[in-house]
mmCIF file of C-alpha atoms in Angstrom:
data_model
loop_
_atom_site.group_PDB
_atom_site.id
_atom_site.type_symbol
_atom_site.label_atom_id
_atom_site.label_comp_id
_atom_site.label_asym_id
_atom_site.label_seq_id
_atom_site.Cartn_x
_atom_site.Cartn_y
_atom_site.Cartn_z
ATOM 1 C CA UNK A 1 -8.378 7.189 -14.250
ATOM 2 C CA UNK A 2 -10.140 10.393 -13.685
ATOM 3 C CA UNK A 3 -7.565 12.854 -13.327
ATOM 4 C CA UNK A 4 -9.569 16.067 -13.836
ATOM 5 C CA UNK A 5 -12.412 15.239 -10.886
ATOM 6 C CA UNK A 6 -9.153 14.030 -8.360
ATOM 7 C CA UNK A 7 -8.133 17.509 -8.429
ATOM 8 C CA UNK A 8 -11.273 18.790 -8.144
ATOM 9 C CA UNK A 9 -12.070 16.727 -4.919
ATOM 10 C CA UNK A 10 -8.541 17.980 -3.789
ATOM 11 C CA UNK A 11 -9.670 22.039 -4.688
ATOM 12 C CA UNK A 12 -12.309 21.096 -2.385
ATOM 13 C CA UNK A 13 -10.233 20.062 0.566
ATOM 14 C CA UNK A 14 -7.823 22.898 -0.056
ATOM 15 C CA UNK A 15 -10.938 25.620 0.051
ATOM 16 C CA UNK A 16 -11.760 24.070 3.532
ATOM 17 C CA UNK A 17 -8.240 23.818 4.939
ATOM 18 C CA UNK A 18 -8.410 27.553 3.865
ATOM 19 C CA UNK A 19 -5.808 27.149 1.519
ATOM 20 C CA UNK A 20 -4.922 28.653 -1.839
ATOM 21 C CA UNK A 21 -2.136 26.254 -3.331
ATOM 22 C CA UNK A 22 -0.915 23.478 -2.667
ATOM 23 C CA UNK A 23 2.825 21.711 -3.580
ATOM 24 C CA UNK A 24 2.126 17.831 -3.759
ATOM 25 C CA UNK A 25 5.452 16.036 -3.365
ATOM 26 C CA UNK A 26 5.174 12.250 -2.340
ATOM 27 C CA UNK A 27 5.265 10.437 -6.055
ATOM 28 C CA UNK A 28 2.228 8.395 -5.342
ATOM 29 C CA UNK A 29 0.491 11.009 -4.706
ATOM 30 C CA UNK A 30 1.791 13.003 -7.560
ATOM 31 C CA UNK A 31 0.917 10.172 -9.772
ATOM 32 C CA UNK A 32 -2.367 9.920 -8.500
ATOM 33 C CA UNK A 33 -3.213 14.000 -9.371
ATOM 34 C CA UNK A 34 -1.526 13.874 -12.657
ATOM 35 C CA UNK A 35 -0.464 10.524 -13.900
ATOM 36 C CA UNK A 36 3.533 10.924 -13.757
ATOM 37 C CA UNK A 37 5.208 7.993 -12.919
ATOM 38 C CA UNK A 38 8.641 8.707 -12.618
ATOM 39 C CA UNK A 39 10.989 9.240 -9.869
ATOM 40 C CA UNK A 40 11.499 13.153 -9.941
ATOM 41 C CA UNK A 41 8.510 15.602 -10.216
ATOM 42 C CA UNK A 42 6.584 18.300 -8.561
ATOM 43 C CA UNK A 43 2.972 19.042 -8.828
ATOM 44 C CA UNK A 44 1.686 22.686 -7.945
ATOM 45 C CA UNK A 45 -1.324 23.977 -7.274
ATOM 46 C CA UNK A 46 -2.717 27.328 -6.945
ATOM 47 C CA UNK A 47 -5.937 29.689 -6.983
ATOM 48 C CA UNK A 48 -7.768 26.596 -5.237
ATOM 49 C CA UNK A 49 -6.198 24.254 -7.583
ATOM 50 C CA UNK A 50 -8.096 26.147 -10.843
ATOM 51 C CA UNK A 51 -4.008 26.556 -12.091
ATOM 52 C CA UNK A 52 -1.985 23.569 -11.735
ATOM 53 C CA UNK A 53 1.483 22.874 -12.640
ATOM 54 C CA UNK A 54 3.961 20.003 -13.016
ATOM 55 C CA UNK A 55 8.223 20.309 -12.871
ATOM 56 C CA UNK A 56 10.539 18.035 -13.206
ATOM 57 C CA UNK A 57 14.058 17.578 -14.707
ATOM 58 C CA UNK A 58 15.395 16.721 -18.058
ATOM 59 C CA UNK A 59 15.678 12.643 -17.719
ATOM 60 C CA UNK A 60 11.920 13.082 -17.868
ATOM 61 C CA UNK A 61 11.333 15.463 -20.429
ATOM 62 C CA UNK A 62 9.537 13.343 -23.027
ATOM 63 C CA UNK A 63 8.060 11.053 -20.581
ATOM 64 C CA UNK A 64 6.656 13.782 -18.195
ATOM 65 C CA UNK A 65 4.817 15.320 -21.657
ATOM 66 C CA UNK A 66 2.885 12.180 -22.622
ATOM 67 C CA UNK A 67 2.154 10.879 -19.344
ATOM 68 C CA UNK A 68 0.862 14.585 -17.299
ATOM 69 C CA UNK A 69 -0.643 15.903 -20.726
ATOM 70 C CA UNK A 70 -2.656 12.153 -21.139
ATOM 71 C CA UNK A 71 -4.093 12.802 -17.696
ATOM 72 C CA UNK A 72 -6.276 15.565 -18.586
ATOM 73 C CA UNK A 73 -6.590 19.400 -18.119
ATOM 74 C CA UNK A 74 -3.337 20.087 -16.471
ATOM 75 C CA UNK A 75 -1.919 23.776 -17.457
ATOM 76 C CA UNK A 76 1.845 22.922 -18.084
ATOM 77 C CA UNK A 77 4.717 20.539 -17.851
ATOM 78 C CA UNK A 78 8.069 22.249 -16.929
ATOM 79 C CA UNK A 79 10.923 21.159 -17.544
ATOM 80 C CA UNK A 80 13.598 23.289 -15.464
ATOM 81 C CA UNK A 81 16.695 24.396 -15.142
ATOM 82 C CA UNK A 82 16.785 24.348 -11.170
ATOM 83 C CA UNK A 83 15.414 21.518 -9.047
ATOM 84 C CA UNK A 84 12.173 20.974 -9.756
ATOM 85 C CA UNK A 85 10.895 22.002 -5.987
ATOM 86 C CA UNK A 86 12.340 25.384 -6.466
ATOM 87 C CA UNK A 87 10.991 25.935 -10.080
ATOM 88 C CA UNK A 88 7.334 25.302 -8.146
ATOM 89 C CA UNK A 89 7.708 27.652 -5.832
ATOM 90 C CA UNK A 90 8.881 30.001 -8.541
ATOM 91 C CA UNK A 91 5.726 29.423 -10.351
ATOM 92 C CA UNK A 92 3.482 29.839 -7.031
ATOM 93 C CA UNK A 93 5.358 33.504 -6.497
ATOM 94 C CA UNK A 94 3.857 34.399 -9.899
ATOM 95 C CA UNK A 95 0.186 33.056 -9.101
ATOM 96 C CA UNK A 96 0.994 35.245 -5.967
ATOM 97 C CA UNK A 97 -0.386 31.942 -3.603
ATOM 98 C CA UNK A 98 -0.412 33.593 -0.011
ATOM 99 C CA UNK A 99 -1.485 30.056 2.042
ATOM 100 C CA UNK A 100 0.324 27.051 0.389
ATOM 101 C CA UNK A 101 -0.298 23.588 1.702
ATOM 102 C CA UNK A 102 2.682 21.370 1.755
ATOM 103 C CA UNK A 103 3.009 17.694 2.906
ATOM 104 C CA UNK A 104 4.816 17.899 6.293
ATOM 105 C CA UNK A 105 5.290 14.216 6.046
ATOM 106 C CA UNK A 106 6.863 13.802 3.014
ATOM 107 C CA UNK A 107 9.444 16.843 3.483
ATOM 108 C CA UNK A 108 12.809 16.770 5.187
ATOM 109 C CA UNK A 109 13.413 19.466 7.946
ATOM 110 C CA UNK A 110 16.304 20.416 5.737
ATOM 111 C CA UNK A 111 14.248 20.735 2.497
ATOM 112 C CA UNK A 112 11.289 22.393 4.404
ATOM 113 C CA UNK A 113 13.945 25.467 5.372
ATOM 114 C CA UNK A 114 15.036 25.417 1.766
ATOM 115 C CA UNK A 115 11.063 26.108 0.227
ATOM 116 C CA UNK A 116 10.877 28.481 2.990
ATOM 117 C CA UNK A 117 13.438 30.477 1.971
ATOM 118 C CA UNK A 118 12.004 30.777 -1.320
ATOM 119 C CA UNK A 119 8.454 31.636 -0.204
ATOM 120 C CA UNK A 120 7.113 35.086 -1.318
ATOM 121 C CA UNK A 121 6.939 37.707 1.335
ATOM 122 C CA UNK A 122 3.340 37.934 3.048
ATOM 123 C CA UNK A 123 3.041 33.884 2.075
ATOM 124 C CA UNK A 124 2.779 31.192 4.403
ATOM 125 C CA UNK A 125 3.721 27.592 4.245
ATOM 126 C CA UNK A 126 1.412 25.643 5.938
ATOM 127 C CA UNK A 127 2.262 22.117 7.073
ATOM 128 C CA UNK A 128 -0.663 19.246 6.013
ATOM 129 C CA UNK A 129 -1.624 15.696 6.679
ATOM 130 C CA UNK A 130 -2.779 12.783 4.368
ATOM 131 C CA UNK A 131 -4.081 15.814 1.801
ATOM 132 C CA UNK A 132 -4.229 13.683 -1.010
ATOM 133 C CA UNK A 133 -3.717 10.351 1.108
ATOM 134 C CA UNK A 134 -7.525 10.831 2.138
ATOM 135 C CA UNK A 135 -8.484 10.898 -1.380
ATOM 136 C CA UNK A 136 -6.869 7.690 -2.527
ATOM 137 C CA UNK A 137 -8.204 5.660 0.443
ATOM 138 C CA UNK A 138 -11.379 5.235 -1.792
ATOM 139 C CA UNK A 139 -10.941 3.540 -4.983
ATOM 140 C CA UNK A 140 -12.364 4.287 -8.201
ATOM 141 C CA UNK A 141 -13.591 1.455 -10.597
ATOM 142 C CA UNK A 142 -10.448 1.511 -13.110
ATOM 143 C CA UNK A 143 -8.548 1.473 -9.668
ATOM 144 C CA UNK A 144 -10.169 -1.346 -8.454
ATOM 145 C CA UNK A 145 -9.788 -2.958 -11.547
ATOM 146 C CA UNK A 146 -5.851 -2.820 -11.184
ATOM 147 C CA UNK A 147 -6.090 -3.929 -8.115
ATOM 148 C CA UNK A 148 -7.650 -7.372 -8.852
ATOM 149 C CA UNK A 149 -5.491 -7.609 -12.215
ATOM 150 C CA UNK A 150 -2.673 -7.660 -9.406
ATOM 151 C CA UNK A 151 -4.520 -9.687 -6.941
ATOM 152 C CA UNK A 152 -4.877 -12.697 -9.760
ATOM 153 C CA UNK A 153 -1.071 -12.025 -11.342
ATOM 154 C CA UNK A 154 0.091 -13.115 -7.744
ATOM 155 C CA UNK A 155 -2.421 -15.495 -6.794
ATOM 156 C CA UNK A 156 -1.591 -17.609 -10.644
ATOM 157 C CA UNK A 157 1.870 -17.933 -9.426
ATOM 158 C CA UNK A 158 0.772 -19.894 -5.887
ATOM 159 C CA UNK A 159 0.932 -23.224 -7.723
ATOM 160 C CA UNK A 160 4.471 -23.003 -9.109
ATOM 161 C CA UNK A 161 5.753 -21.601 -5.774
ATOM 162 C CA UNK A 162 4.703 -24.577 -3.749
ATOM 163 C CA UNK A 163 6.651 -26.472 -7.030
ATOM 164 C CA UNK A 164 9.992 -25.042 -5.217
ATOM 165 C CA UNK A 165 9.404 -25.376 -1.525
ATOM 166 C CA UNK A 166 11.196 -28.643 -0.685
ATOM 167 C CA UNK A 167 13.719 -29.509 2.222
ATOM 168 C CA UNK A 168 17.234 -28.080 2.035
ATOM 169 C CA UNK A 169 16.090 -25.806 -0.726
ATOM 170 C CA UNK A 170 17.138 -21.640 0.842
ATOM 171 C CA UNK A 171 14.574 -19.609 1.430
ATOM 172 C CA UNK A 172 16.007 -16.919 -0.606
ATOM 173 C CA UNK A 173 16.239 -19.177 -3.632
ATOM 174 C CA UNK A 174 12.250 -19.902 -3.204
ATOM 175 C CA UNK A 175 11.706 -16.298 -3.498
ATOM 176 C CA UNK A 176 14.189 -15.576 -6.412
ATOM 177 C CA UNK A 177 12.041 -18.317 -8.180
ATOM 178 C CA UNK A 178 9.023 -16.358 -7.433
ATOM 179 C CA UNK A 179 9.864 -13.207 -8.486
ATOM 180 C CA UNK A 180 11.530 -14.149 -11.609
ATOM 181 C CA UNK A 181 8.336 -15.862 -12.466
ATOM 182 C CA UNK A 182 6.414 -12.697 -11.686
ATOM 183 C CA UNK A 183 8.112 -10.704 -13.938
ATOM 184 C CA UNK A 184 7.889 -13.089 -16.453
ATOM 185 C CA UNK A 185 3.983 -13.127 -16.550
ATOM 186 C CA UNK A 186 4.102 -9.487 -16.604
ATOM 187 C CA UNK A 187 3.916 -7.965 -13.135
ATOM 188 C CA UNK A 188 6.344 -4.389 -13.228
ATOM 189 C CA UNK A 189 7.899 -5.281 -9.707
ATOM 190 C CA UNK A 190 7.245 -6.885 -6.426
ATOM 191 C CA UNK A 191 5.693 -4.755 -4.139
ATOM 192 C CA UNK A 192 7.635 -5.259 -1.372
ATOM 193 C CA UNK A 193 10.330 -7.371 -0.153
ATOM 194 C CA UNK A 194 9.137 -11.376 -0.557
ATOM 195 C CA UNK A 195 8.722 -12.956 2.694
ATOM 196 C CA UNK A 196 9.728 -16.747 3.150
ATOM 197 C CA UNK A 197 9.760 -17.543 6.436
ATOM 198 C CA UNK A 198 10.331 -21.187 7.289
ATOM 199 C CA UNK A 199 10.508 -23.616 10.405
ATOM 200 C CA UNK A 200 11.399 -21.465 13.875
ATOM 201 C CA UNK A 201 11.823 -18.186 11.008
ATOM 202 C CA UNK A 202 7.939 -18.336 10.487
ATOM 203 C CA UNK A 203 7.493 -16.777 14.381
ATOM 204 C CA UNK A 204 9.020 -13.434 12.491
ATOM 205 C CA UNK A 205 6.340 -11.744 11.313
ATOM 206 C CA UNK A 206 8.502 -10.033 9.124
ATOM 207 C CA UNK A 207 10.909 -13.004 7.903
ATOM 208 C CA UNK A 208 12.261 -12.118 4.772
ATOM 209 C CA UNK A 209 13.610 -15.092 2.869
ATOM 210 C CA UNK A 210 17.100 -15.841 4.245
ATOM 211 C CA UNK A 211 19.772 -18.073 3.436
ATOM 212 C CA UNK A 212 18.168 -20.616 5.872
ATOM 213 C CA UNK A 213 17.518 -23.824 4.116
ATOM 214 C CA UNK A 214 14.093 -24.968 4.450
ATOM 215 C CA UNK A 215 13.599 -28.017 7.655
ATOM 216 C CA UNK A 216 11.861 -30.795 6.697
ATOM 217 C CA UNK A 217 8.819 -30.501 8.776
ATOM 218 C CA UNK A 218 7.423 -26.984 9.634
ATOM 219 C CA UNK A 219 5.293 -24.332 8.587
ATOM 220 C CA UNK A 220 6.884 -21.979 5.952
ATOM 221 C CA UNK A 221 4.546 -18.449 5.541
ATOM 222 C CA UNK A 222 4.646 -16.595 2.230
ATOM 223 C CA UNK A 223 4.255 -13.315 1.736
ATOM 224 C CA UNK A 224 4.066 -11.569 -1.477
ATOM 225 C CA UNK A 225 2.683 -8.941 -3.903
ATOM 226 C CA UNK A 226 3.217 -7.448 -7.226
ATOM 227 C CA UNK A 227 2.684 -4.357 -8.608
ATOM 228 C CA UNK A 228 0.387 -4.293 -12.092
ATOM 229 C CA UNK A 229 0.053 -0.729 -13.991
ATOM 230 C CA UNK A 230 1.437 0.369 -10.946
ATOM 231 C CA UNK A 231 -1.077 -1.111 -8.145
ATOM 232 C CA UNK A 232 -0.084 -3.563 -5.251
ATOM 233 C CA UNK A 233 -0.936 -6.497 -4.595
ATOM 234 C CA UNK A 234 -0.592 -8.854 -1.278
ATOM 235 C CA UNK A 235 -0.727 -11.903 0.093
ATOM 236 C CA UNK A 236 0.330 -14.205 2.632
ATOM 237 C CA UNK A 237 -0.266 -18.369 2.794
ATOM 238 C CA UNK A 238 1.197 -20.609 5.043
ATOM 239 C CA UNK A 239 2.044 -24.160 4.444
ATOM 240 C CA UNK A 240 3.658 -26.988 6.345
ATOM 241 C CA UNK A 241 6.537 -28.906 4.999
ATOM 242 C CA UNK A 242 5.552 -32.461 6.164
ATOM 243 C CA UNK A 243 2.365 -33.854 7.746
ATOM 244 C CA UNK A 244 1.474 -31.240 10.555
ATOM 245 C CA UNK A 245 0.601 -32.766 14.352
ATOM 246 C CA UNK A 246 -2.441 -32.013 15.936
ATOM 247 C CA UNK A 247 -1.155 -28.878 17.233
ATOM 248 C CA UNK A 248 0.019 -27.422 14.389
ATOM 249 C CA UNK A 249 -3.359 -28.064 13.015
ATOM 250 C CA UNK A 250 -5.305 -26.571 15.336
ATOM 251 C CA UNK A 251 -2.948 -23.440 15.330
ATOM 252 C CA UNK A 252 -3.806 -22.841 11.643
ATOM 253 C CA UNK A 253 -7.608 -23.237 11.839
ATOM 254 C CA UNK A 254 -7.327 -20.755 14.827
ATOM 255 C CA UNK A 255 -5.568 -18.223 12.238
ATOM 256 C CA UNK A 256 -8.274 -19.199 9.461
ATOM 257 C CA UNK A 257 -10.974 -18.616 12.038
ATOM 258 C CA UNK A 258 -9.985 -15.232 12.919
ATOM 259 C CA UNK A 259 -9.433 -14.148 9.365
ATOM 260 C CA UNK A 260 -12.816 -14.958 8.239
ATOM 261 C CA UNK A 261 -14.207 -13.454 11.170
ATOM 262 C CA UNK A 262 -12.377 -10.228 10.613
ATOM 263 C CA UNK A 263 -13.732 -10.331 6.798
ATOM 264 C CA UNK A 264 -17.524 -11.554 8.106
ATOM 265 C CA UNK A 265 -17.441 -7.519 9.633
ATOM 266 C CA UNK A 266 -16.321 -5.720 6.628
ATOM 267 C CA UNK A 267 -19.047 -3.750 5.599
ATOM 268 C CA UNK A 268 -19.933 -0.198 5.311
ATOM 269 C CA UNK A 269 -20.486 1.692 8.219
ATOM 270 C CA UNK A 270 -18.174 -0.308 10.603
ATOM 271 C CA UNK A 271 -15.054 1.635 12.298
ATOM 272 C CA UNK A 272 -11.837 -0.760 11.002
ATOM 273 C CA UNK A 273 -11.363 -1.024 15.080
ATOM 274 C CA UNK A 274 -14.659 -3.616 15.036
ATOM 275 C CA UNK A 275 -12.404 -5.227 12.182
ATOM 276 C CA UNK A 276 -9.392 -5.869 14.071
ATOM 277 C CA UNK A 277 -11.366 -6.918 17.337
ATOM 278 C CA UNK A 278 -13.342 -9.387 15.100
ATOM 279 C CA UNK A 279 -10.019 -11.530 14.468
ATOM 280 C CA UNK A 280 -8.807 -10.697 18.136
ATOM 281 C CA UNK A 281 -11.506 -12.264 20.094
ATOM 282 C CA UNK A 282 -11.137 -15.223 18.052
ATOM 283 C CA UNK A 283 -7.714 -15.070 19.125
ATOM 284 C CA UNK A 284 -8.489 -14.859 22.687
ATOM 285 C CA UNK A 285 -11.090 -17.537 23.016
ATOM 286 C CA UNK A 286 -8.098 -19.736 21.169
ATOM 287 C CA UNK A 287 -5.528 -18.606 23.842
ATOM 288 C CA UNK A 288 -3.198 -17.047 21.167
ATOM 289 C CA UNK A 289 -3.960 -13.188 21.410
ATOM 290 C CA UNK A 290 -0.739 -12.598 23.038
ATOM 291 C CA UNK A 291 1.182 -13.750 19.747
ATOM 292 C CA UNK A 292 -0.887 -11.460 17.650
ATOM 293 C CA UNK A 293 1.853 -8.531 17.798
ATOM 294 C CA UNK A 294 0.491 -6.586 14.975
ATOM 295 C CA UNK A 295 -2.455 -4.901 13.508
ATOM 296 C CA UNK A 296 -4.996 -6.623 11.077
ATOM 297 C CA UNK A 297 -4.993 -5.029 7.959
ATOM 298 C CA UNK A 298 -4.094 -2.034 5.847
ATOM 299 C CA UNK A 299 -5.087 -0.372 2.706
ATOM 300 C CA UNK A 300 -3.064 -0.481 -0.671
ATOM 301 C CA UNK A 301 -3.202 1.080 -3.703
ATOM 302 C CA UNK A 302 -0.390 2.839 -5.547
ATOM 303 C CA UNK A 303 2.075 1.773 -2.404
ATOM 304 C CA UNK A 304 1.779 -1.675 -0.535
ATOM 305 C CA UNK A 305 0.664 0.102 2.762
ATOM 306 C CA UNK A 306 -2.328 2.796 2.232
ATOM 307 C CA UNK A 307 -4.611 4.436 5.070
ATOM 308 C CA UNK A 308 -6.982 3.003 6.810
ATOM 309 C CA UNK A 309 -4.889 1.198 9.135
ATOM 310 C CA UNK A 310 -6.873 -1.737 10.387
ATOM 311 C CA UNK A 311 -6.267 -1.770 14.115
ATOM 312 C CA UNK A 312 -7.312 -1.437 17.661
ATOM 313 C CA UNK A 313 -8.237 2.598 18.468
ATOM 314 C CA UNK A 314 -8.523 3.312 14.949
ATOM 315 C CA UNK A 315 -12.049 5.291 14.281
ATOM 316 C CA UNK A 316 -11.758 5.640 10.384
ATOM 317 C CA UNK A 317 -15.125 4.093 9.263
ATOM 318 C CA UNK A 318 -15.285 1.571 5.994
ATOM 319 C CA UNK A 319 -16.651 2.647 2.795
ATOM 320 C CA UNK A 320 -17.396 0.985 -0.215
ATOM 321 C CA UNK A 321 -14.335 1.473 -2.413
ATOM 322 C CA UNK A 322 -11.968 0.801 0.388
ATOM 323 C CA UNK A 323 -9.455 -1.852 -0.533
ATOM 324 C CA UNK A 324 -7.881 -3.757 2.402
ATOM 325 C CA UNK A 325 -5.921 -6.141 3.785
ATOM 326 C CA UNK A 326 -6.974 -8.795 6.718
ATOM 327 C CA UNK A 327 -4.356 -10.568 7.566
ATOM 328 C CA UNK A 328 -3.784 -11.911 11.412
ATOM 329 C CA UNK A 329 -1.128 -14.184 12.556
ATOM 330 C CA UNK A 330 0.094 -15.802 15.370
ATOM 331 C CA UNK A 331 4.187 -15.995 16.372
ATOM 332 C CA UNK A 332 4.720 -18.557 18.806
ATOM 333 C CA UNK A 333 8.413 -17.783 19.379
ATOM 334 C CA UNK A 334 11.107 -20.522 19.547
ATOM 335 C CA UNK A 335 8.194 -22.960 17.838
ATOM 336 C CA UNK A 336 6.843 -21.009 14.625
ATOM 337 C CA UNK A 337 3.929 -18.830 13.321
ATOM 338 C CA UNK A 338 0.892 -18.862 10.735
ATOM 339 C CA UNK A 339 -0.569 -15.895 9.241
ATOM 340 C CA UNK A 340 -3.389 -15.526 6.255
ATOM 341 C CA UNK A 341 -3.794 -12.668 4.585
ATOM 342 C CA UNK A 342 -6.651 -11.481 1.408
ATOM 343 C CA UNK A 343 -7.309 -8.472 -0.541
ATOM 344 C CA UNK A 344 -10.626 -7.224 -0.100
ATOM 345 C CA UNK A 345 -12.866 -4.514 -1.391
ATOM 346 C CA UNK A 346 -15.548 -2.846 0.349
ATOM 347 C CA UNK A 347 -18.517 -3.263 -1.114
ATOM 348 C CA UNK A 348 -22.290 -1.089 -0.824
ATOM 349 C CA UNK A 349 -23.601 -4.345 1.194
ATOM 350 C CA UNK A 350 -20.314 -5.765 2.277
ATOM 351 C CA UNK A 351 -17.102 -6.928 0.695
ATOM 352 C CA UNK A 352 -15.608 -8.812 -2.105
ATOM 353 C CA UNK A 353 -12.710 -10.974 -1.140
ATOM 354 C CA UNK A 354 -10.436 -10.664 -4.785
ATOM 355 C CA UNK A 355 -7.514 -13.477 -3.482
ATOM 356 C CA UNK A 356 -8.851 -16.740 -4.827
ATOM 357 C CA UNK A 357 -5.882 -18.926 -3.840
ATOM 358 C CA UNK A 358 -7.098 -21.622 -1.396
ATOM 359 C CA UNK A 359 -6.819 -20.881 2.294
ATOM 360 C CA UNK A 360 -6.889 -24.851 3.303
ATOM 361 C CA UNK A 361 -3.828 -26.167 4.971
ATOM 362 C CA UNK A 362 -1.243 -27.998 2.644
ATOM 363 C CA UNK A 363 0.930 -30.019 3.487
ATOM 364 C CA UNK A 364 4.180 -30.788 1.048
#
């Protein structure tokens, strides 16, 4: 990871926000700038970003010293006395920053009025979007690497989870099973909350595993990820418990048609909006647009859900580097649901879908 040039591209957006430090806040992003990892930390920036700075407390003493010092060029690792946020804005008094960019997002009202209060006089806080959230959206090569180390952790645990999906067995047992085998082969965590979502639960797009036992005919979606060297993963199949009817059938391959229509326009150049209507008009022409409730895709990266959102309205245009989701689904309420979802990476003449797992309907 190339520490060093990340702050450099961030100098640059600082110089043309008109800015002359920065306090970076939101630990992925910290991590990202400086390579810290734990769960308490502060980077600063100042004179452009030339001077940078990273506090924390004393849980992370020895860890914040290898990991920020391994990363490159950075000036100093501070361990304070006083919570880390303060100790920054300490630090910027002495650089005497006058225009410091802080992430408005990732601040509480109440701790915004607190790093106010300790702002030099003549400085000025000024509030920022997506700063370093812009940055990460395109991945470099050791990144994208990560990424597919994740991709294939999750997608060589497919097999044995289809091993434990049998009537009567809960939902939330197929999912301890899962993740128990994840962290077995190595993955840190899960990257979100695993989704098993079984008979009339598989309409909920967001069904995490319950104490439902699984029916004995139905589709049962599966969403998962895990995080590798801290990268995400994710991935979504749907199966059917018992032979599927005609209309069940035909409900999948309208899913599988739209996803592979959304990835078919992946390329550089095209606004993720083209993306989304890809697997929409699909949709439509199937008569299931209506049960499409949410949007097609995202980006991930050092958190499970990363800009560019891949919706309607959206304008952000792909670039090679970009690593997305496609994932549309369809919620038939009071029946059931199907959803699909790959990785994929945006490529200089296209994409490269990294999920491998097979995308054909099985039936257990």
């Amino acid at each position: 990871m190339d520490y060093p040039d990340r702050r450099m591209k961030l100098e640059a957006r600082l110089a043309g926000l008109r800015l002359d430090a920065c306090l970076i806040t939101q630990l992925p992003n910290v991590r990202y700038l400086c390579g810290f990892t734990g769960s308490a930390g502060v980077l600063a920036l100042a004179g452009g970003g030339a001077k940078a700075a990273f506090f924390t407390d004393g849980r992370y003493t020895t860890q914040a010293r290898a990991e920020v010092r391994a990363a490159g060029d950075l000036a100093r690792v501070v361990v304070g006395k006083r919570n880390a946020l303060l100790e920054a804005m300490a630090w910027l008094k002495r650089q005497r920053a006058r225009r410091i960019g802080f992430e408005a997002e990732h601040l509480s009202f109440a701790t915004q009025r607190h790093v106010a209060a300790e702002t030099a006089k003549g400085a000025k806080l000024v509030p920022t979007s997506g700063l370093v959230e812009r940055l990460r959206m395109v991945k470099e090569p050791a990144e994208i690497a990560q990424i597919r180390a994740a991709v294939l952790l999750a997608s060589g645990l497919f097999d044995h989870l289809l091993s434990t999906i049998k009537p009567g067995v809960k939902e939330a047992d197929v999912a301890a099973e899962l993740e128990h085998a994840a962290r077995r082969d190595g993955a840190e965590g899960m990257s979100f909350e695993t989704i098993v979502a079984s008979g009339l639960r598989s309409a909920l797009p967001h069904g995490k595993a319950s104490a439902q036992p699984i029916q004995a005919n139905g589709f049962v979606i599966l969403d998962f990820g895990v995080i590798l060297a801290g990268y995400c993963s994710d991935m979504t199949r749907t199966v059917h418990v018992g032979a599927p009817n005609k209309r069940d059938s035909k409900l999948y391959q309208a899913v599988l048609d739209a996803q592979e229509a959304a990835i078919a326009k992946v390329s550089p150049g095209r606004t993720v909006a083209e993306v989304d209507q890809a697997a929409r008009s699909r949709l439509q022409k199937a008569g299931l647009a209506r049960y499409f409730t949410h949007s097609t895709g995202h980006g991930v990266g050092l958190e499970i859900h990363e800009p560019p959102r891949i919706a309607k309205g959206q304008a952000e245009k792909l670039v090679p580097g970009m690593v997305i989701t496609i994932e549309p689904g369809v919620y038939l309420p009071g029946e059931g649901g199907v959803r699909i979802e790959d990785v994929v990476v945006v490529t200089e003449n296209g994409c490269e879908v990294l999920t491998p797992t097979t995308k054909e309907l099985i039936a257990l």
